[in-house]
N, CA, C and O atoms as CSV, one atom per row, in Angstrom:
chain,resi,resn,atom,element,x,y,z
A,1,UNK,N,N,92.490,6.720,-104.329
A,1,UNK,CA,C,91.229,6.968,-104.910
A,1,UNK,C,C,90.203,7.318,-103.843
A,1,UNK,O,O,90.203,6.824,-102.715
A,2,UNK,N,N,89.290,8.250,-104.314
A,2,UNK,CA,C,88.322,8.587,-103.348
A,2,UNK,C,C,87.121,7.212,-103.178
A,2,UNK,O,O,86.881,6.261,-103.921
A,3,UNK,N,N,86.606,7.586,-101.995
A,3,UNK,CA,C,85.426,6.948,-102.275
A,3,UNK,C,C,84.062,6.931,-102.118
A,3,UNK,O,O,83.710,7.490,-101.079
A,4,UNK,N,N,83.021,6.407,-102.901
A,4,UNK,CA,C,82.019,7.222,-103.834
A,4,UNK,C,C,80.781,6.495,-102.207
A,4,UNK,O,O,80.697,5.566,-101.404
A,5,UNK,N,N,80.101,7.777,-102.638
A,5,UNK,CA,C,78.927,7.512,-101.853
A,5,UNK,C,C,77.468,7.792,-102.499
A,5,UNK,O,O,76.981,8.869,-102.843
A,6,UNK,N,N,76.853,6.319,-102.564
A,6,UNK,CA,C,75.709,5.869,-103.414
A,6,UNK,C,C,74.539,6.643,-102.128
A,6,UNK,O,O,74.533,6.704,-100.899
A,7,UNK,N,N,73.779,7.061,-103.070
A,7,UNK,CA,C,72.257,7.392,-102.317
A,7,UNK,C,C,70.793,7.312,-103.335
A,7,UNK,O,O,70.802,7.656,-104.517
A,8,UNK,N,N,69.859,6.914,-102.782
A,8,UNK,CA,C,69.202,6.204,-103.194
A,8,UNK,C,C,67.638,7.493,-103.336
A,8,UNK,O,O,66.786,7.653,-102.462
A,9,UNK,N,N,67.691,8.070,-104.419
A,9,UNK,CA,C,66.614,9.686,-104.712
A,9,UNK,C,C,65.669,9.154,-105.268
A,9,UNK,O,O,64.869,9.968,-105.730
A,10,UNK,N,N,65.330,7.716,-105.477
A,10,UNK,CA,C,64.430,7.022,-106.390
A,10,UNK,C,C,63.035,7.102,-105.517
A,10,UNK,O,O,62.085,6.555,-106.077
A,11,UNK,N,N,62.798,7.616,-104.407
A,11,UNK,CA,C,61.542,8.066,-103.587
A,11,UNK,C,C,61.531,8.946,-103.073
A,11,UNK,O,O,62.429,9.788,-103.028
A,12,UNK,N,N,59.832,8.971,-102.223
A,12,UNK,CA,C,59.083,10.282,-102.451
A,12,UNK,C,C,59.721,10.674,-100.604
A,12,UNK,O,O,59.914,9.778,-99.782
A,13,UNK,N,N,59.899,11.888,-100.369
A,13,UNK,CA,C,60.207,12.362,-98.875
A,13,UNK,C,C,59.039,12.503,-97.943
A,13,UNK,O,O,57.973,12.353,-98.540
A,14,UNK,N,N,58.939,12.703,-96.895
A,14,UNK,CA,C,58.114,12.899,-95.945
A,14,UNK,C,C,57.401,14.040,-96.618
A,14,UNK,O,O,56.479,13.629,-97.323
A,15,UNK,N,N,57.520,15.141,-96.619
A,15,UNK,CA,C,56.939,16.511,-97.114
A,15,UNK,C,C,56.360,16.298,-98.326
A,15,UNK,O,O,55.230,16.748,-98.514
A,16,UNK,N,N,56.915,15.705,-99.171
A,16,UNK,CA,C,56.237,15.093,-100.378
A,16,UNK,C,C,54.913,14.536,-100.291
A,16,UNK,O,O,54.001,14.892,-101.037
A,17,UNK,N,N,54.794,13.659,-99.383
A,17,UNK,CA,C,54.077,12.668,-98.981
A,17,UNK,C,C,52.903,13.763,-98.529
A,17,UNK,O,O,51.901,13.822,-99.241
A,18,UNK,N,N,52.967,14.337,-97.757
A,18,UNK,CA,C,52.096,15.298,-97.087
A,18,UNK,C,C,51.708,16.294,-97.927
A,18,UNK,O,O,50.494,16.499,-97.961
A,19,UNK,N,N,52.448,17.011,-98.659
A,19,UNK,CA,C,51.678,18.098,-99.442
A,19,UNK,C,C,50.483,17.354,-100.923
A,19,UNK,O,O,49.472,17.833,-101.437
A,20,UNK,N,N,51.109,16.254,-101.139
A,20,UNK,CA,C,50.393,15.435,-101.871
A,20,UNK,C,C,48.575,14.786,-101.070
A,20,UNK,O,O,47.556,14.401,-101.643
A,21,UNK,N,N,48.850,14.914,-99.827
A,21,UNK,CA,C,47.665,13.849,-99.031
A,21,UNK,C,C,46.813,15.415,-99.093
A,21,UNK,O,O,45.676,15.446,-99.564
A,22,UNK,N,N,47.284,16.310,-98.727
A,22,UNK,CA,C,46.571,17.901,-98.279
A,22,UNK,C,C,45.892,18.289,-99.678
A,22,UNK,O,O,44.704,18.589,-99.799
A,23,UNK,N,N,47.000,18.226,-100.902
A,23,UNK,CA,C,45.542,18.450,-102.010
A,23,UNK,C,C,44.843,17.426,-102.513
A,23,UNK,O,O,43.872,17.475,-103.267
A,24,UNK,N,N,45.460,16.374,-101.996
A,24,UNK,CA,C,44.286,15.075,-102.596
A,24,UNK,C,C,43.022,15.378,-101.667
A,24,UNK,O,O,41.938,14.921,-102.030
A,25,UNK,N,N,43.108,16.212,-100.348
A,25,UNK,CA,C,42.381,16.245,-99.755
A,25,UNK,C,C,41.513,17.267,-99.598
A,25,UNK,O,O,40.429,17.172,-99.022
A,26,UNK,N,N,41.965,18.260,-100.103
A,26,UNK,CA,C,41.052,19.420,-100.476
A,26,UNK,C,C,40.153,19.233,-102.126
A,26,UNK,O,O,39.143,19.783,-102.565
A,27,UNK,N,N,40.933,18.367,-102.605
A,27,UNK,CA,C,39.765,18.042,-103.791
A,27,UNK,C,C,39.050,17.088,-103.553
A,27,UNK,O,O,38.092,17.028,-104.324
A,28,UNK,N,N,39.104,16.152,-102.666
A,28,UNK,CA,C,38.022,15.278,-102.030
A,28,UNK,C,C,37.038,15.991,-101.365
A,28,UNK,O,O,35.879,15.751,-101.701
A,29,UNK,N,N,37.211,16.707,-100.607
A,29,UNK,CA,C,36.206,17.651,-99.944
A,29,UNK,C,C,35.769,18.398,-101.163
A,29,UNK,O,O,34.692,17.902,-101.492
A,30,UNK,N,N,36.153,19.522,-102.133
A,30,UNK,CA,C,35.431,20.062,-103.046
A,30,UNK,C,C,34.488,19.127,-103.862
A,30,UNK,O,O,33.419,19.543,-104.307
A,31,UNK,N,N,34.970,17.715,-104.060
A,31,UNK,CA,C,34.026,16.816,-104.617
A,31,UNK,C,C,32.719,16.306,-104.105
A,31,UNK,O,O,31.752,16.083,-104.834
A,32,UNK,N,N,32.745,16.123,-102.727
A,32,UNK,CA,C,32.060,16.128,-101.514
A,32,UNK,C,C,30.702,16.664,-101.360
A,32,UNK,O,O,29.644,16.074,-101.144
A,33,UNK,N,N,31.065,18.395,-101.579
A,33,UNK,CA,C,30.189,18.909,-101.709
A,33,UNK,C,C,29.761,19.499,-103.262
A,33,UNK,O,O,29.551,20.666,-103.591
A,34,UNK,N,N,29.737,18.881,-103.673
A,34,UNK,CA,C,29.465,18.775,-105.310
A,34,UNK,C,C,28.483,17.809,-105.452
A,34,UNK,O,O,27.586,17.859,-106.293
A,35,UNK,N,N,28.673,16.792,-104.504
A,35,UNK,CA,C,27.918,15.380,-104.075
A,35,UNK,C,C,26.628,15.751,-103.621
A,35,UNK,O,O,25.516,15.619,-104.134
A,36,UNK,N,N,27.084,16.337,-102.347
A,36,UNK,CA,C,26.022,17.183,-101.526
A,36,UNK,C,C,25.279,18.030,-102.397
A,36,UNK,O,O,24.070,17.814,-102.319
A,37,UNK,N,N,25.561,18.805,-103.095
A,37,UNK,CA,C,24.616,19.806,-103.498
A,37,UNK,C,C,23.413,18.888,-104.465
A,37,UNK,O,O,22.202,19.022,-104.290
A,38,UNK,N,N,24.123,17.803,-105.660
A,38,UNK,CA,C,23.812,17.496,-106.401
A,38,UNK,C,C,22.352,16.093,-106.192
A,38,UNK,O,O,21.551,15.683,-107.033
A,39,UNK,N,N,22.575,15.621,-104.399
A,39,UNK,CA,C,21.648,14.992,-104.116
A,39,UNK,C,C,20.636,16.135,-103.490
A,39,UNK,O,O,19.452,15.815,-103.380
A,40,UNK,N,N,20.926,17.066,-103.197
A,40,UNK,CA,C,20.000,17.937,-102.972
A,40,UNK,C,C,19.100,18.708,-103.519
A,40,UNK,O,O,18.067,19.160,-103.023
A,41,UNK,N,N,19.642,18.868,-104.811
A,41,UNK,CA,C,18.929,19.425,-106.284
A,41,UNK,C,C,17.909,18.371,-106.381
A,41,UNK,O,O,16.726,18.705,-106.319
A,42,UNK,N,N,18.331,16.763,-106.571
A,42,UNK,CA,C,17.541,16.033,-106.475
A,42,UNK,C,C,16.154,15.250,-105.903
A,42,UNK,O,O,15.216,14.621,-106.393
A,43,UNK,N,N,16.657,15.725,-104.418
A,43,UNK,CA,C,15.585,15.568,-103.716
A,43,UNK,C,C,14.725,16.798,-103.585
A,43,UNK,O,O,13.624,16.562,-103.088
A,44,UNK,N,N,15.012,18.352,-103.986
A,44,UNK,CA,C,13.836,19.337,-104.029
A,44,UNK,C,C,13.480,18.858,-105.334
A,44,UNK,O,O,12.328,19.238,-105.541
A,45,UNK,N,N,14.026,18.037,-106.567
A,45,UNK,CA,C,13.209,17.782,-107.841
A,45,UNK,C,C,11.804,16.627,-107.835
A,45,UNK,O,O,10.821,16.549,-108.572
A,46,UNK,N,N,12.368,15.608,-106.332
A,46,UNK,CA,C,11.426,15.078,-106.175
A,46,UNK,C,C,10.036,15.653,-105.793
A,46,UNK,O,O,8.862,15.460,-106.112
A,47,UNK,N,N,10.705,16.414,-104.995
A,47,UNK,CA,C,9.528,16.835,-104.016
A,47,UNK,C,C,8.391,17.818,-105.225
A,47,UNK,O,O,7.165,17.798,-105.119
A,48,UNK,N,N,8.999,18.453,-106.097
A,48,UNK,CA,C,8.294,19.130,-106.716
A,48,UNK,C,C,7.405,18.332,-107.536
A,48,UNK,O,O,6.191,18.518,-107.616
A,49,UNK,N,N,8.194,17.254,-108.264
A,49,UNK,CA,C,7.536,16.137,-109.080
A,49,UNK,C,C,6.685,15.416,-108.219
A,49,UNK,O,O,5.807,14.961,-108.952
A,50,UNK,N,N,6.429,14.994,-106.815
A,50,UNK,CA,C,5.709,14.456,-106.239
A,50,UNK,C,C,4.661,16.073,-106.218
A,50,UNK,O,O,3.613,15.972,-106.856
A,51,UNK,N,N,4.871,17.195,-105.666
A,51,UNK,CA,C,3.970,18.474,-105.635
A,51,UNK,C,C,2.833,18.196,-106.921
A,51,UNK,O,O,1.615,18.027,-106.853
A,52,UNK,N,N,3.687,18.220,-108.027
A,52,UNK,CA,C,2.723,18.324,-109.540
A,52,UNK,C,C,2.164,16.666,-109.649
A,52,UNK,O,O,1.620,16.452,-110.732
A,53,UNK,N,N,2.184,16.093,-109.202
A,53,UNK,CA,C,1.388,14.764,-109.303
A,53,UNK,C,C,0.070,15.002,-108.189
A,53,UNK,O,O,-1.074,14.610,-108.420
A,54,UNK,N,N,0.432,15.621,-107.126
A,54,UNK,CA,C,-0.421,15.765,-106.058
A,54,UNK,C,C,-2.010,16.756,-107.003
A,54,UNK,O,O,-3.138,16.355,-107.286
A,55,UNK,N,N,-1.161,18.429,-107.272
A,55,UNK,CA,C,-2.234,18.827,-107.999
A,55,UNK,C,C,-2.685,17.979,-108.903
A,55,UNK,O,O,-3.912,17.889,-108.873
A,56,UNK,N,N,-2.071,17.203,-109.839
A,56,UNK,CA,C,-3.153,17.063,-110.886
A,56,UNK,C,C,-3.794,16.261,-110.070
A,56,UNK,O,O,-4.681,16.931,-109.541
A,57,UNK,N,N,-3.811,15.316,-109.737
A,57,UNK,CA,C,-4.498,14.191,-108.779
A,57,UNK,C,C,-5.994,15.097,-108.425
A,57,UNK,O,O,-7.091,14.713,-108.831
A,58,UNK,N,N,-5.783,16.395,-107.569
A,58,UNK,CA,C,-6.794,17.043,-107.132
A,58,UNK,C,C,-7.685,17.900,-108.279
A,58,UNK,O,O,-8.742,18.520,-108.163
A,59,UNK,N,N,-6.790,17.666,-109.450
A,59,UNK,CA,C,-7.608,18.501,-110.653
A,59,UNK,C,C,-8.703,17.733,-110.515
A,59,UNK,O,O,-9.793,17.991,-110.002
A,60,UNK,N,N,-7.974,16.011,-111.428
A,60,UNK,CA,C,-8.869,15.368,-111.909
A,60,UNK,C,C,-10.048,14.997,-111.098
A,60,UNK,O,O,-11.217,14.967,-111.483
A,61,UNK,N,N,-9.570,14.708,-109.881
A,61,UNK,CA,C,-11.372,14.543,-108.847
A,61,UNK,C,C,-11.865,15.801,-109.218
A,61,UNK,O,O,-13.050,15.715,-109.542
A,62,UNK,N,N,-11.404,16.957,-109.298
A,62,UNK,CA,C,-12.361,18.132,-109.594
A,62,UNK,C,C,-13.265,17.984,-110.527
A,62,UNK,O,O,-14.455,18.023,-110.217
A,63,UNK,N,N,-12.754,17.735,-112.200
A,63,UNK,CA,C,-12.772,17.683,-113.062
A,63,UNK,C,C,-13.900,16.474,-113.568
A,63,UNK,O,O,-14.822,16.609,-114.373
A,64,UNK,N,N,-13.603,15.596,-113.018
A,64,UNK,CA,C,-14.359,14.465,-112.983
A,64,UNK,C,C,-16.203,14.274,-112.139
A,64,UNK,O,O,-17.018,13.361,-112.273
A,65,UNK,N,N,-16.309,15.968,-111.046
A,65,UNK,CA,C,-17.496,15.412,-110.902
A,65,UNK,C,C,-18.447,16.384,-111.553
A,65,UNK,O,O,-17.980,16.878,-112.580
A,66,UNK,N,N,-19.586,16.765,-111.246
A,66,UNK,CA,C,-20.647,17.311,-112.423
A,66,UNK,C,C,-20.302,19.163,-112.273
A,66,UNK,O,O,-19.635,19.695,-111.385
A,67,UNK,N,N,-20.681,19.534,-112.910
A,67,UNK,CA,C,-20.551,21.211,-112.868
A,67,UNK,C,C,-21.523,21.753,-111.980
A,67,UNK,O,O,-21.370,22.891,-111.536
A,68,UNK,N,N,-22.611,20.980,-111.644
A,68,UNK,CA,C,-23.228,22.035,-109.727
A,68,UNK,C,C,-22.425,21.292,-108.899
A,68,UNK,O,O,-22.148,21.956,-107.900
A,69,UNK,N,N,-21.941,20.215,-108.885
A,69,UNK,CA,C,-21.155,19.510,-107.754
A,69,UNK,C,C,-19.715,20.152,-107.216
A,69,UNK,O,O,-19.125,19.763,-106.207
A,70,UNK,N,N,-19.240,21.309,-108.182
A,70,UNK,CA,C,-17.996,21.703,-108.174
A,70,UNK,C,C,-17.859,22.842,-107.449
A,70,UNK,O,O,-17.656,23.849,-108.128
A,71,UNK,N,N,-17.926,23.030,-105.888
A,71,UNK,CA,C,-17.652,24.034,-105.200
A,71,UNK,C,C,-16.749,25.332,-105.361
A,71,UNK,O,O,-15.531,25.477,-105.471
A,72,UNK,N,N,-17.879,26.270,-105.330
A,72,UNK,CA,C,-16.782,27.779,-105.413
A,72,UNK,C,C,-16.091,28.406,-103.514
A,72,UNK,O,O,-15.552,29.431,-103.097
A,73,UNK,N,N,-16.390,27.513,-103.096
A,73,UNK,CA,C,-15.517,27.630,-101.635
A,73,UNK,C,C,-14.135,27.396,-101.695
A,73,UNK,O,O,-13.729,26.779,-102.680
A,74,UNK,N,N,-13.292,27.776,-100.809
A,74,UNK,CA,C,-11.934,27.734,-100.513
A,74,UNK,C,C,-12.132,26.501,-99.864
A,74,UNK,O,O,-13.042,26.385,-99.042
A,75,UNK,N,N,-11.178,25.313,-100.218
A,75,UNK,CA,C,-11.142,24.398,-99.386
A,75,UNK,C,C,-9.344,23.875,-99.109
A,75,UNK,O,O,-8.625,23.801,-100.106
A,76,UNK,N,N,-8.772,23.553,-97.746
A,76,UNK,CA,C,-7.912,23.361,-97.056
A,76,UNK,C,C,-7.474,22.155,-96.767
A,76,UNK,O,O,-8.115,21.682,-95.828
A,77,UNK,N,N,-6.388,21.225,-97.304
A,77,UNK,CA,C,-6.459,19.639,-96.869
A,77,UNK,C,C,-5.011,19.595,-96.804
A,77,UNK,O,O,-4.296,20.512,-97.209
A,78,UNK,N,N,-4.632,18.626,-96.341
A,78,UNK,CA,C,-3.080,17.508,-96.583
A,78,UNK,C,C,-3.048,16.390,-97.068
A,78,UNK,O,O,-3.800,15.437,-96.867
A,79,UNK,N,N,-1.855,16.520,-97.956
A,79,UNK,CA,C,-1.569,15.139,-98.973
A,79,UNK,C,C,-0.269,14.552,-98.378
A,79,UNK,O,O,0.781,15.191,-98.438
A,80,UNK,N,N,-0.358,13.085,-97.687
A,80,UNK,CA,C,0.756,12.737,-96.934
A,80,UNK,C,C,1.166,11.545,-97.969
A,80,UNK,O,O,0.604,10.479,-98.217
A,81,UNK,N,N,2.459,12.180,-98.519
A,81,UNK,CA,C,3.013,11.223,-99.420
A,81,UNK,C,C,4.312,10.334,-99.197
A,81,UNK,O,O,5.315,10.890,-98.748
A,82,UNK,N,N,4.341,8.757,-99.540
A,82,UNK,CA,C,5.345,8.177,-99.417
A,82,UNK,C,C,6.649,8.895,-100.345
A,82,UNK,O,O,6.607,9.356,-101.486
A,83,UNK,N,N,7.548,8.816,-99.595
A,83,UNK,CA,C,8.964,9.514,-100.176
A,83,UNK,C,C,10.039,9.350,-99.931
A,83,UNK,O,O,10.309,9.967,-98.900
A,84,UNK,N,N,11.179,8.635,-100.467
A,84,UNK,CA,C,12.407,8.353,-100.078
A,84,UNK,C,C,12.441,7.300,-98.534
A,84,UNK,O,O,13.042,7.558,-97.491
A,85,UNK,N,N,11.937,6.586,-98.718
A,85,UNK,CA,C,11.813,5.867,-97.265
A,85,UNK,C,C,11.463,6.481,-96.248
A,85,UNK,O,O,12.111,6.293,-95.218
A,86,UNK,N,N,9.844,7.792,-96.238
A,86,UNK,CA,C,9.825,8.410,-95.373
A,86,UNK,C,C,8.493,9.321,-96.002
A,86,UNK,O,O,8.632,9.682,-97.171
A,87,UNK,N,N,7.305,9.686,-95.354
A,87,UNK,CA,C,6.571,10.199,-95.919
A,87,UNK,C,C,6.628,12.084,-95.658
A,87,UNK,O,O,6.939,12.631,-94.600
A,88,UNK,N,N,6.181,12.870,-97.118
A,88,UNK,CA,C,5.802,14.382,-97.313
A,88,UNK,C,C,4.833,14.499,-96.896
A,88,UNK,O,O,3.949,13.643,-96.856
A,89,UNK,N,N,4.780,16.064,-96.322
A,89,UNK,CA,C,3.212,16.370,-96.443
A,89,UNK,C,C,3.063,17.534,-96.826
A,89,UNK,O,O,3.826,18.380,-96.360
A,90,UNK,N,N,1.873,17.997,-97.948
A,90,UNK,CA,C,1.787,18.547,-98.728
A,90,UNK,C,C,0.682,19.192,-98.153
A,90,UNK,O,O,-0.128,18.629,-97.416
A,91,UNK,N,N,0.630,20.900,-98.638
A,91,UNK,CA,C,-0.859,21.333,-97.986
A,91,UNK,C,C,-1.002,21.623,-99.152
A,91,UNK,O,O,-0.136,22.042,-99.920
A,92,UNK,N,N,-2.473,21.352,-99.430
A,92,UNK,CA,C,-3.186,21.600,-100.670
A,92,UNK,C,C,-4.710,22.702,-100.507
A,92,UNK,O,O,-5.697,22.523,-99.794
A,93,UNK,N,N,-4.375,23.938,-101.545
A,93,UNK,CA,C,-5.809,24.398,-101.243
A,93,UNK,C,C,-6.295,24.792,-102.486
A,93,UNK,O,O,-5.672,25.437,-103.330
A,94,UNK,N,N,-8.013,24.164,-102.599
A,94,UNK,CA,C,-8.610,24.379,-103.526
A,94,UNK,C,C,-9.360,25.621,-103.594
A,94,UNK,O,O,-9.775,26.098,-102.538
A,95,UNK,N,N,-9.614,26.269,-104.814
A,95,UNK,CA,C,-10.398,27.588,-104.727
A,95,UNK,C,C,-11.256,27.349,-106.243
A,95,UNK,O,O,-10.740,27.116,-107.336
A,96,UNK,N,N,-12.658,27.481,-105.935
A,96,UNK,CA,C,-13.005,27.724,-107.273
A,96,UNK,C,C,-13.925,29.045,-107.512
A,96,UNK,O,O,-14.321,29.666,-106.525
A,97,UNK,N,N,-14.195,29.385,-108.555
A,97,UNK,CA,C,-14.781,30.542,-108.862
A,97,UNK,C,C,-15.841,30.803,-109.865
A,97,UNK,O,O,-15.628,30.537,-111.048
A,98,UNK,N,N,-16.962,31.304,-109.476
A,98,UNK,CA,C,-17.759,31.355,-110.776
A,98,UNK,C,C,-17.520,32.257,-111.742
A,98,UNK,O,O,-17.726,33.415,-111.378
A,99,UNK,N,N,-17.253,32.156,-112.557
A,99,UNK,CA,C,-16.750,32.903,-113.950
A,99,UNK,C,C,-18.096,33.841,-114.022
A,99,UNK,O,O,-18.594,34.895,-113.628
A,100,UNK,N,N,-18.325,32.594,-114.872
A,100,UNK,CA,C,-20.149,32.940,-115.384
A,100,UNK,C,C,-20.784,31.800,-115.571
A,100,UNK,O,O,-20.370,30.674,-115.844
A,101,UNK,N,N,-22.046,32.311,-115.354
A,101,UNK,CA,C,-22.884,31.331,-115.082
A,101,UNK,C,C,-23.017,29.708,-115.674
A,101,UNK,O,O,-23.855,28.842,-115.420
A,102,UNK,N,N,-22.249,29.699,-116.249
A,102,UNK,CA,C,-21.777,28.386,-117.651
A,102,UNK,C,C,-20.405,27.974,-116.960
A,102,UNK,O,O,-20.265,26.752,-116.908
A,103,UNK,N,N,-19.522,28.602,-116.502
A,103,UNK,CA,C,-18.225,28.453,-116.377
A,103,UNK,C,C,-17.575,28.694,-114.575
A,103,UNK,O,O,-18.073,29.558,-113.852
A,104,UNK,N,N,-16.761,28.041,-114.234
A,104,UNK,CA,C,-16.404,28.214,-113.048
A,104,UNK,C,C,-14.378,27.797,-113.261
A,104,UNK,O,O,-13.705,27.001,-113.918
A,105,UNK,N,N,-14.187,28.621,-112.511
A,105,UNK,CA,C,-12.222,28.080,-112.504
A,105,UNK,C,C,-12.173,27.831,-111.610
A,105,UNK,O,O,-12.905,28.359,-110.773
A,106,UNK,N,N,-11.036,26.629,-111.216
A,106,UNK,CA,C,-10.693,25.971,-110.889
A,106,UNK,C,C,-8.914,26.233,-110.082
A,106,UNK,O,O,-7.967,26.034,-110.842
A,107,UNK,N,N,-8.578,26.678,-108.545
A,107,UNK,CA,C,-7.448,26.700,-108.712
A,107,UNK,C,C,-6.754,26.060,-107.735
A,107,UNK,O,O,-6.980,26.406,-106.575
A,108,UNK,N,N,-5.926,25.167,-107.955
A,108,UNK,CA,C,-5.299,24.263,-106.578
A,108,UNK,C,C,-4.083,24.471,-106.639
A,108,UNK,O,O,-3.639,24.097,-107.724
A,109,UNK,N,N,-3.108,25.021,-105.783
A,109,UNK,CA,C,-2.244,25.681,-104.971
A,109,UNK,C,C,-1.731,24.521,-104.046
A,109,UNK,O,O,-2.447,24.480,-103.046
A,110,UNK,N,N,-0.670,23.490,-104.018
A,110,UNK,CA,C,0.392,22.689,-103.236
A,110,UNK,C,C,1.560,23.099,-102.765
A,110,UNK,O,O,2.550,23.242,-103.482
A,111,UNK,N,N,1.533,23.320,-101.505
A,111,UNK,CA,C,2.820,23.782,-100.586
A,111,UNK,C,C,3.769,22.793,-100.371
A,111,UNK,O,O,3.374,21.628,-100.412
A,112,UNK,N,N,4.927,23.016,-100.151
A,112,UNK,CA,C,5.567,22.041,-99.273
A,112,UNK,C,C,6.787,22.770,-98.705
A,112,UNK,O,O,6.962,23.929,-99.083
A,113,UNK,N,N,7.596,22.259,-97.895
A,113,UNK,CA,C,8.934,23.060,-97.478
A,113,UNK,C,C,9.990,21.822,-97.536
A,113,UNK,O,O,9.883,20.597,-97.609
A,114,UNK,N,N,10.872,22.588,-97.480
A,114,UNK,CA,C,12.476,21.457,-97.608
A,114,UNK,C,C,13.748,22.577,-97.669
A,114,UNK,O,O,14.040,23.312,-98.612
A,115,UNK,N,N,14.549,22.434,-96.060
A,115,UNK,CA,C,15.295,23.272,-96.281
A,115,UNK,C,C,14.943,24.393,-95.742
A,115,UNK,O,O,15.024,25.503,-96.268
A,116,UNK,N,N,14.509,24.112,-94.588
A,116,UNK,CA,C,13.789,25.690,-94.656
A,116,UNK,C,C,12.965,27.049,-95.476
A,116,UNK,O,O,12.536,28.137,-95.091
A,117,UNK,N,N,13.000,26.513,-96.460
A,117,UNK,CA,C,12.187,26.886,-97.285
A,117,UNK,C,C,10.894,26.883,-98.019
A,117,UNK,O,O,10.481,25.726,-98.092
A,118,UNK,N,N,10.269,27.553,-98.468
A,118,UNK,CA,C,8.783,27.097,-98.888
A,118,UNK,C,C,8.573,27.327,-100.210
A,118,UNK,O,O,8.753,28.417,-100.752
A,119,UNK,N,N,8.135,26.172,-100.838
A,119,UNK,CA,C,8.200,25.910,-102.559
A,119,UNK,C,C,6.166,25.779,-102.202
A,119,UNK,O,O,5.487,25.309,-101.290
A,120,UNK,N,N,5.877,26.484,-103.500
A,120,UNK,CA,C,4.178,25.663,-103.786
A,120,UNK,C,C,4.177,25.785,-105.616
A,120,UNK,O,O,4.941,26.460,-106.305
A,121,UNK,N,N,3.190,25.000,-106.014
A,121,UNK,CA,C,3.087,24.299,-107.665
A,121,UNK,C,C,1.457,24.889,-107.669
A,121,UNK,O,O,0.762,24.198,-106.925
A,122,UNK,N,N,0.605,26.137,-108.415
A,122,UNK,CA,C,-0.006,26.347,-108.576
A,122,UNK,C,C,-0.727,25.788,-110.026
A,122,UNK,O,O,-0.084,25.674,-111.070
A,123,UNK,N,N,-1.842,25.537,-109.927
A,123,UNK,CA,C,-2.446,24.777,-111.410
A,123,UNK,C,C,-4.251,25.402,-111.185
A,123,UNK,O,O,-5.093,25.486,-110.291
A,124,UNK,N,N,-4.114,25.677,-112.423
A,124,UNK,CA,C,-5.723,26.447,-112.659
A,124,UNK,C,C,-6.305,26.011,-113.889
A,124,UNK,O,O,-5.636,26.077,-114.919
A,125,UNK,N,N,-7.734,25.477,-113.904
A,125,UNK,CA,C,-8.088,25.053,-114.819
A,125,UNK,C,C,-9.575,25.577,-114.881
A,125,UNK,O,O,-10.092,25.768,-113.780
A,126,UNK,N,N,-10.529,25.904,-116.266
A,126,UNK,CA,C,-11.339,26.862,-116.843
A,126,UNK,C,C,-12.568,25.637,-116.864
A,126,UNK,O,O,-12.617,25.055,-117.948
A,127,UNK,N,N,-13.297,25.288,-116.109
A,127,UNK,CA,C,-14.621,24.237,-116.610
A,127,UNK,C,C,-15.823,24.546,-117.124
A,127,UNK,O,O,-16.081,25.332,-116.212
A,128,UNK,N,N,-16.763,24.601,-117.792
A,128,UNK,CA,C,-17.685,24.838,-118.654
A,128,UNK,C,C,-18.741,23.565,-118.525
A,128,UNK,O,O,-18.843,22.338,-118.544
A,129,UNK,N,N,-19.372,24.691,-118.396
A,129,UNK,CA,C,-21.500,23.571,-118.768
A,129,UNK,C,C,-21.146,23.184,-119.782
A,129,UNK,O,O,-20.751,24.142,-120.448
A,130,UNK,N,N,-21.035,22.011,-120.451
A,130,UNK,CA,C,-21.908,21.781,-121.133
A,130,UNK,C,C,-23.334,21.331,-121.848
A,130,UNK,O,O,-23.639,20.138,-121.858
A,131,UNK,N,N,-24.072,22.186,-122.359
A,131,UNK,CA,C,-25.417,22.564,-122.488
A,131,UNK,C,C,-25.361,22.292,-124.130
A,131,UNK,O,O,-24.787,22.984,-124.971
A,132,UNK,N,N,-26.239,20.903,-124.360
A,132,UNK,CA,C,-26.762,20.529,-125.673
A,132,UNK,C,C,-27.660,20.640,-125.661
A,132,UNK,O,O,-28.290,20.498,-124.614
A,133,UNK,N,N,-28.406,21.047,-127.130
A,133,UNK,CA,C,-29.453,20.938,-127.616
A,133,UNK,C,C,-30.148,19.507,-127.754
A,133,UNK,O,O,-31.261,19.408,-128.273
């Protein structure tokens, strides 16, 4: 009688092992930066949502003082905001305009950069005398 030779195919081979680690590992990296992009979307969403809090902020002091008090000059400032454990700074410029003599607009313009890039949140608002009898 011959005799039989048992072998044991119930596991994975070296090459196995490896072509398995190489795409587990190229979809870890594609996930990666999926990660990356997706905290990055996030933090230019902050920055914008901190931008539009900044203008209105500068509306409402506008808005809030009397209608000769409300300058038709260009005016130039920075808004240094707490952010992510680390403060923005925002350039803000006001412009107002006399319409007519009753009315003046209002326009504040917030810059910021991130990324090399430069984002600004423009907001314009229409103010009026009011003149009672």
């Amino acid at each position: 009688m011959g005799q039989r030779v048992y072998s044991d195919k119930r596991g994975f081979t070296l090459l196995e092992v490896l072509v398995a680690m190489v795409i587990m590992s190229i979809g870890l990296l594609g996930m990666l930066r999926v990660i990356e992009l997706a905290i990055g979307q996030n933090r230019n969403t902050q920055n914008r949502n901190e931008a539009v809090r900044v203008a209105d902020e500068q509306m409402t002091m506008q808005k809030a003082r009397s209608f000769y008090s409300i300058s038709t000059n260009t005016v130039q400032s920075t808004a240094v905001v707490p952010l992510n454990n680390g403060f923005k700074n925002y350039s803000v410029i006001r412009t107002g305009t006399q319409i007519t003599p009753n009315s003046k607009q209002i326009d504040i313009t917030v810059t910021w950069g991130y990324k090399n890039a430069r984002y600004n949140h423009r907001i314009s608002s229409l103010y009026t005398l009011n003149i009672r009898n």
